[in-house]
Amino acid sequence: MSISHEQFSKIKPQGDDERFTTKDLRQLSKQISQLIAKSWLPEGEQIRATFLSNDKEKIKEMFLNNQIDIEMVGVGKYTTIELDWNSFFGKLEESKDPKYAFKFVIAYPPRPSEYNLSDAQLNEWVKNNDENISIPIHPYIPVTW
């Protein structure tokens, strides 16, 4: 069962009296999308290898090493990660595993051809730091949520 942004935004962060905002969620989504885009560039070979390993703990560690803190939304240690190799849209859903409350389903399809998505377009997204833009303009760059 998937949950809406509104439901997700009501989850209380761990160790904090304030709730995170949907802006926090959008920022987290953008950072994951940018990391995926970076993994498709020639210099992203190590990132790509970590995603392709499908090792959930290595992926969480890679996120932290790239300043992507899934704990910021207060559910990190109660969340498992799954990669969807066939979609450009990831999601957050309720986990069926009793050890975890949530499951991040991260879209990680094969990289589109250079004709559909150039290295220049990927670099443009990776370097985008405009807080008002949280979704890539290129439909072939995956997003989560």
CSV table of C-alpha atoms in Angstrom, one decimal:
chain,number,residue,atom,x,y,z
A,1,MET,CA,0.0,0.0,0.0
A,2,SER,CA,1.4,3.4,-1.0
A,3,ILE,CA,1.1,6.5,1.1
A,4,SER,CA,0.4,10.0,0.0
A,5,HIS,CA,2.8,12.9,0.5
A,6,GLU,CA,0.3,14.3,3.0
A,7,GLN,CA,0.3,11.1,5.1
A,8,PHE,CA,4.1,10.9,4.8
A,9,SER,CA,4.5,14.5,6.0
A,10,LYS,CA,2.7,13.7,9.2
A,11,ILE,CA,5.3,11.2,10.3
A,12,LYS,CA,7.3,12.6,13.2
A,13,PRO,CA,11.1,12.7,12.8
A,14,GLN,CA,13.0,10.7,15.3
A,15,GLY,CA,14.6,12.7,18.1
A,16,ASP,CA,12.9,15.9,17.0
A,17,ASP,CA,9.7,17.7,18.0
A,18,GLU,CA,9.2,19.2,14.6
A,19,ARG,CA,7.7,17.5,11.6
A,20,PHE,CA,9.5,17.5,8.3
A,21,THR,CA,7.9,19.2,5.4
A,22,THR,CA,7.0,18.1,1.9
A,23,LYS,CA,9.8,20.4,0.8
A,24,ASP,CA,12.2,18.1,2.7
A,25,LEU,CA,10.7,15.2,0.9
A,26,ARG,CA,11.1,16.9,-2.5
A,27,GLN,CA,14.7,17.7,-1.7
A,28,LEU,CA,15.4,14.1,-0.7
A,29,SER,CA,13.8,12.9,-3.9
A,30,LYS,CA,15.8,15.3,-6.0
A,31,GLN,CA,19.1,14.2,-4.4
A,32,ILE,CA,18.3,10.6,-5.2
A,33,SER,CA,17.4,11.4,-8.7
A,34,GLN,CA,20.6,13.4,-9.2
A,35,LEU,CA,22.7,10.5,-7.8
A,36,ILE,CA,21.1,8.2,-10.3
A,37,ALA,CA,21.8,10.7,-13.1
A,38,LYS,CA,25.4,10.9,-11.9
A,39,SER,CA,25.7,7.1,-11.9
A,40,TRP,CA,24.9,7.1,-15.7
A,41,LEU,CA,27.9,9.4,-16.4
A,42,PRO,CA,31.3,8.0,-17.1
A,43,GLU,CA,32.6,9.3,-13.7
A,44,GLY,CA,29.7,7.6,-11.9
A,45,GLU,CA,30.9,4.0,-12.4
A,46,GLN,CA,31.3,3.4,-8.6
A,47,ILE,CA,27.9,4.7,-7.9
A,48,ARG,CA,26.4,2.6,-10.7
A,49,ALA,CA,28.2,-0.5,-9.3
A,50,THR,CA,26.7,0.1,-5.9
A,51,PHE,CA,23.2,0.4,-7.2
A,52,LEU,CA,23.7,-2.7,-9.4
A,53,SER,CA,24.9,-4.6,-6.4
A,54,ASN,CA,21.4,-4.3,-5.0
A,55,ASP,CA,23.0,-4.4,-1.5
A,56,LYS,CA,20.6,-2.4,0.6
A,57,GLU,CA,23.2,-1.5,3.3
A,58,LYS,CA,25.8,-0.4,0.7
A,59,ILE,CA,23.2,1.7,-1.0
A,60,LYS,CA,22.2,3.4,2.3
A,61,GLU,CA,25.9,3.9,3.0
A,62,MET,CA,26.4,5.4,-0.5
A,63,PHE,CA,23.5,7.8,0.2
A,64,LEU,CA,25.2,9.0,3.4
A,65,ASN,CA,28.5,9.4,1.6
A,66,ASN,CA,26.8,11.6,-0.9
A,67,GLN,CA,25.0,13.7,1.8
A,68,ILE,CA,21.6,12.0,1.1
A,69,ASP,CA,20.2,11.5,4.6
A,70,ILE,CA,17.1,9.3,4.5
A,71,GLU,CA,17.1,9.7,8.3
A,72,MET,CA,16.1,13.3,7.8
A,73,VAL,CA,12.6,12.3,7.3
A,74,GLY,CA,12.7,10.2,10.5
A,75,VAL,CA,12.2,6.8,9.0
A,76,GLY,CA,15.6,5.7,7.8
A,77,LYS,CA,16.3,2.9,10.1
A,78,TYR,CA,12.7,1.7,9.8
A,79,THR,CA,12.9,1.7,6.0
A,80,THR,CA,14.2,-0.9,3.6
A,81,ILE,CA,15.3,-0.2,0.0
A,82,GLU,CA,14.3,-2.0,-3.1
A,83,LEU,CA,15.3,-1.1,-6.7
A,84,ASP,CA,12.9,-1.2,-9.5
A,85,TRP,CA,14.8,-1.9,-12.7
A,86,ASN,CA,11.7,-1.4,-15.0
A,87,SER,CA,10.4,2.0,-14.0
A,88,PHE,CA,11.3,5.7,-14.1
A,89,PHE,CA,9.1,6.4,-11.0
A,90,GLY,CA,10.0,5.2,-7.6
A,91,LYS,CA,7.7,5.3,-4.6
A,92,LEU,CA,7.5,5.0,-0.8
A,93,GLU,CA,5.2,2.3,0.4
A,94,GLU,CA,4.2,0.4,3.5
A,95,SER,CA,6.5,-2.6,4.0
A,96,LYS,CA,5.2,-6.1,4.3
A,97,ASP,CA,8.3,-7.0,6.3
A,98,PRO,CA,7.6,-6.7,10.0
A,99,LYS,CA,11.1,-5.4,10.6
A,100,TYR,CA,10.4,-2.2,8.5
A,101,ALA,CA,7.6,0.3,8.4
A,102,PHE,CA,8.4,1.5,5.0
A,103,LYS,CA,10.0,0.5,1.7
A,104,PHE,CA,11.7,3.0,-0.6
A,105,VAL,CA,11.3,1.7,-4.1
A,106,ILE,CA,14.0,3.5,-6.1
A,107,ALA,CA,13.5,3.5,-9.9
A,108,TYR,CA,16.8,2.5,-11.5
A,109,PRO,CA,16.1,1.5,-15.1
A,110,PRO,CA,18.8,1.0,-17.7
A,111,ARG,CA,20.3,4.3,-19.0
A,112,PRO,CA,18.5,5.6,-22.0
A,113,SER,CA,20.5,6.0,-25.2
A,114,GLU,CA,22.5,9.1,-25.9
A,115,TYR,CA,19.9,10.1,-28.4
A,116,ASN,CA,17.2,10.2,-25.7
A,117,LEU,CA,19.4,11.5,-22.9
A,118,SER,CA,22.8,13.1,-23.4
A,119,ASP,CA,25.6,13.4,-20.9
A,120,ALA,CA,25.2,17.2,-21.1
A,121,GLN,CA,21.5,16.8,-20.0
A,122,LEU,CA,22.6,14.5,-17.2
A,123,ASN,CA,25.3,16.9,-16.0
A,124,GLU,CA,22.8,19.8,-16.1
A,125,TRP,CA,20.5,17.8,-13.7
A,126,VAL,CA,23.4,16.6,-11.5
A,127,LYS,CA,24.6,20.2,-11.0
A,128,ASN,CA,21.1,21.8,-10.6
A,129,ASN,CA,20.9,23.5,-7.2
A,130,ASP,CA,17.7,25.5,-7.7
A,131,GLU,CA,15.5,24.7,-4.7
A,132,ASN,CA,12.4,25.5,-6.7
A,133,ILE,CA,13.1,22.7,-9.1
A,134,SER,CA,12.7,19.3,-7.6
A,135,ILE,CA,11.8,17.2,-10.7
A,136,PRO,CA,14.1,16.9,-13.8
A,137,ILE,CA,12.7,18.3,-17.0
A,138,HIS,CA,13.9,15.2,-18.9
A,139,PRO,CA,11.4,12.3,-18.6
A,140,TYR,CA,14.1,9.7,-18.9
A,141,ILE,CA,15.7,10.7,-15.6
A,142,PRO,CA,14.1,8.7,-12.8
A,143,VAL,CA,12.4,10.2,-9.8
A,144,THR,CA,11.3,8.7,-6.5
A,145,TRP,CA,7.9,9.9,-5.2
